[in-house]
XYZ file of C-alpha atoms in Angstrom:
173
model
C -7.309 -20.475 1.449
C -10.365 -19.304 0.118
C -12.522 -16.517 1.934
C -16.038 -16.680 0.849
C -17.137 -14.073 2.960
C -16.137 -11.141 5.253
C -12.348 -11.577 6.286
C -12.210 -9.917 9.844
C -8.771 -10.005 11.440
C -9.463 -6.383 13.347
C -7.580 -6.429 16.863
C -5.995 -9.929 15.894
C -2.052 -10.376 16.788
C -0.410 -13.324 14.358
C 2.647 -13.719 16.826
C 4.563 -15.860 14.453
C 5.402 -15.895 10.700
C 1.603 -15.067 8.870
C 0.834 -16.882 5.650
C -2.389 -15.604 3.431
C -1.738 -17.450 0.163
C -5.244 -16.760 -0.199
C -8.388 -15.261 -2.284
C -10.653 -12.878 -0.314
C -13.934 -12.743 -2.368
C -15.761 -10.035 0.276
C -13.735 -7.425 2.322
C -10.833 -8.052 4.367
C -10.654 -6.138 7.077
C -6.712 -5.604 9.408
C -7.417 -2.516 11.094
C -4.956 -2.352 14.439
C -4.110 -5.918 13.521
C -0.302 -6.822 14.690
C 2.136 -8.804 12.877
C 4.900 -9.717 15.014
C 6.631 -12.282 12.216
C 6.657 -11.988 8.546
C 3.590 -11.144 6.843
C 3.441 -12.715 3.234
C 0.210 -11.978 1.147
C 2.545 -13.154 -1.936
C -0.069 -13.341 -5.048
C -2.966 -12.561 -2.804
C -6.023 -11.853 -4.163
C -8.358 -9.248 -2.732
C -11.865 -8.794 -5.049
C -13.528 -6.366 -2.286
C -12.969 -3.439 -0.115
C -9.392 -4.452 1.849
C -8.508 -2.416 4.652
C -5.274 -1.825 6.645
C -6.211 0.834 9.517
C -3.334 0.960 12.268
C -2.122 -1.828 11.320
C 1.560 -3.030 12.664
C 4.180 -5.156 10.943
C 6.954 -5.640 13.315
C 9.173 -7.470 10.371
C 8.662 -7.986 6.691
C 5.508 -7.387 5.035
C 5.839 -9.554 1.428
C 2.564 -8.217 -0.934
C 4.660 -9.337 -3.874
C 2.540 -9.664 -7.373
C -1.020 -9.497 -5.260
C -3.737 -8.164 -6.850
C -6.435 -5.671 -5.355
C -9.343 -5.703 -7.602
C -11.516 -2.960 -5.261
C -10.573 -0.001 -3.170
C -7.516 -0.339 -0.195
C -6.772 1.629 2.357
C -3.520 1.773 3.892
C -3.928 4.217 6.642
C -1.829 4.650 9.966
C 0.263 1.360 9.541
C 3.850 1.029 10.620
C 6.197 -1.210 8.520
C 9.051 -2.014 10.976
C 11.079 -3.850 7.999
C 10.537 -4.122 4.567
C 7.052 -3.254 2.550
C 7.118 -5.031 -0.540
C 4.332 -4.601 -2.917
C 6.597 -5.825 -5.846
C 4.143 -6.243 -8.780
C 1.064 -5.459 -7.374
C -1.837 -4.509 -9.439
C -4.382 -1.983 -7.283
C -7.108 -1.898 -9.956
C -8.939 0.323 -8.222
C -8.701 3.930 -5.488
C -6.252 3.042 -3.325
C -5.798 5.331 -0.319
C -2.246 5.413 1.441
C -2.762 8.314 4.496
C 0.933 8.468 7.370
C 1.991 5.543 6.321
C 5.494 4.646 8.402
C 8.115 2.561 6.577
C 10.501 0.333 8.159
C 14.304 0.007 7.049
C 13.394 0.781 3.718
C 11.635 2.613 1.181
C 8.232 1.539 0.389
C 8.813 -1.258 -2.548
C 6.379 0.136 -4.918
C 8.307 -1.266 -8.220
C 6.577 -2.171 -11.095
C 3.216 -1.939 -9.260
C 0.442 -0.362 -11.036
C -2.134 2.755 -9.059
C -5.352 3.313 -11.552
C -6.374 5.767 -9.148
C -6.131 7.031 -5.671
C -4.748 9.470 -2.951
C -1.188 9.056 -0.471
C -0.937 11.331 1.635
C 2.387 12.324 2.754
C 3.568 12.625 6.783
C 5.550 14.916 7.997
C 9.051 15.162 6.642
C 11.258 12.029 6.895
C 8.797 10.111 7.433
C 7.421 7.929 4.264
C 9.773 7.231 1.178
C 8.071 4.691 -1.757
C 10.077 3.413 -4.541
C 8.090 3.159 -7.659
C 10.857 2.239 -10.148
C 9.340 1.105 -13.338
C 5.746 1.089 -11.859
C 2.370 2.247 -14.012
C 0.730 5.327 -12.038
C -2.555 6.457 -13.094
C -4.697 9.367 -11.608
C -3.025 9.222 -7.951
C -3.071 12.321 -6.101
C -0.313 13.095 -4.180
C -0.858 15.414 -1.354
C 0.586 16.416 1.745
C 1.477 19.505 4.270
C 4.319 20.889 2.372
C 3.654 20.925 -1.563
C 6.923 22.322 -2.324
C 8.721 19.064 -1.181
C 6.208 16.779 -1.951
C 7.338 14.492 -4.257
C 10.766 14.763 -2.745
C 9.500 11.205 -0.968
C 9.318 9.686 -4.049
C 11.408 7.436 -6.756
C 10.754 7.654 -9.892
C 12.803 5.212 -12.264
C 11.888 4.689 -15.538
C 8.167 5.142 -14.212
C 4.772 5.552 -16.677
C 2.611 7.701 -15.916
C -1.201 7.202 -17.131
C -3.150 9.594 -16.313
C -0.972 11.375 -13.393
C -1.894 14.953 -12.805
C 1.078 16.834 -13.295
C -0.275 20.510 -13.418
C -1.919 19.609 -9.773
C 2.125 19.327 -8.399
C 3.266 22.719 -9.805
C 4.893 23.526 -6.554
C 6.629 20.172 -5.974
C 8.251 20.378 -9.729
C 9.319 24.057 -9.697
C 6.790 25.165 -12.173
């Protein structure tokens, strides 16, 4: 599918298995949008403002090699199983803010962040994976900075761009 214009699925429930095997040329917009199957956005591709604002997957959420060409926000969504976002390319800000993950980490592997903020929850709360992923000038904050980055994995990561001297207190330094 092909969305020309505005994408608005705010306050929509997909009860069953959701398929977007699409291109969203204008913004597409999930806030407290409920998936109650799978959710696959597998090679998606977002060229606007996409927004995820209390959101709910209640099973897999596939984002696998999508691309997101303007500014996302991933704020207040549950994953109940696994977040995949295998291969993505965020090409712009991206904006992750108490984000809950389901069985899993976060699947953040060989994605690549230009730029952005996550904000971390309280403790326990939000792991992300970002084995052999590309992060660029992400800011990483949260309400303990000595234990900050203890949410992350980093495995064989690049970093382009990544603040370090901004995460003093999570490294030690």
């Amino acid at each position: 599918a092909i969305f020309e214009r505005k994408a608005d699925f705010i306050k929509v429930a997909f009860a069953d298995y959701a398929i977007f095997y699409a291109t969203f040329r204008q913004k597409a917009v999930f806030n407290y949008t409920r998936f109650e199957g799978k959710a696959d956005f597998w090679s998606a591709e977002f060229h606007d403002m996409t927004d995820f604002w209390v959101a709910q997957f209640d099973e897999d959420a596939d984002f696998r090699y999508a691309d997101f060409h303007d500014y996302v926000s991933i704020r207040e969504t549950s994953f109940a199983g696994l977040a995949d976002f295998t291969g993505v390319d965020f090409y712009d800000d991206i904006r992750i803010d108490r984000v809950k993950p389901g069985r899993t980490p976060i699947a953040m592997t060989e994605a690549s962040l230009s730029g952005g903020h996550i904000t971390q929850p309280p403790p326990g709360e939000c792991l992300f994976d970002f084995e052999r992923a590309t992060i660029g000038e992400v800011r990483i904050e949260g309400p303990d900075p000595e234990r900050l980055l203890s949410d992350f994995r980093f495995l064989e990561t690049d970093f382009d761009g990544f603040d370090f001297a901004s995460h003093r207190d999570a490294l030690g330094e």
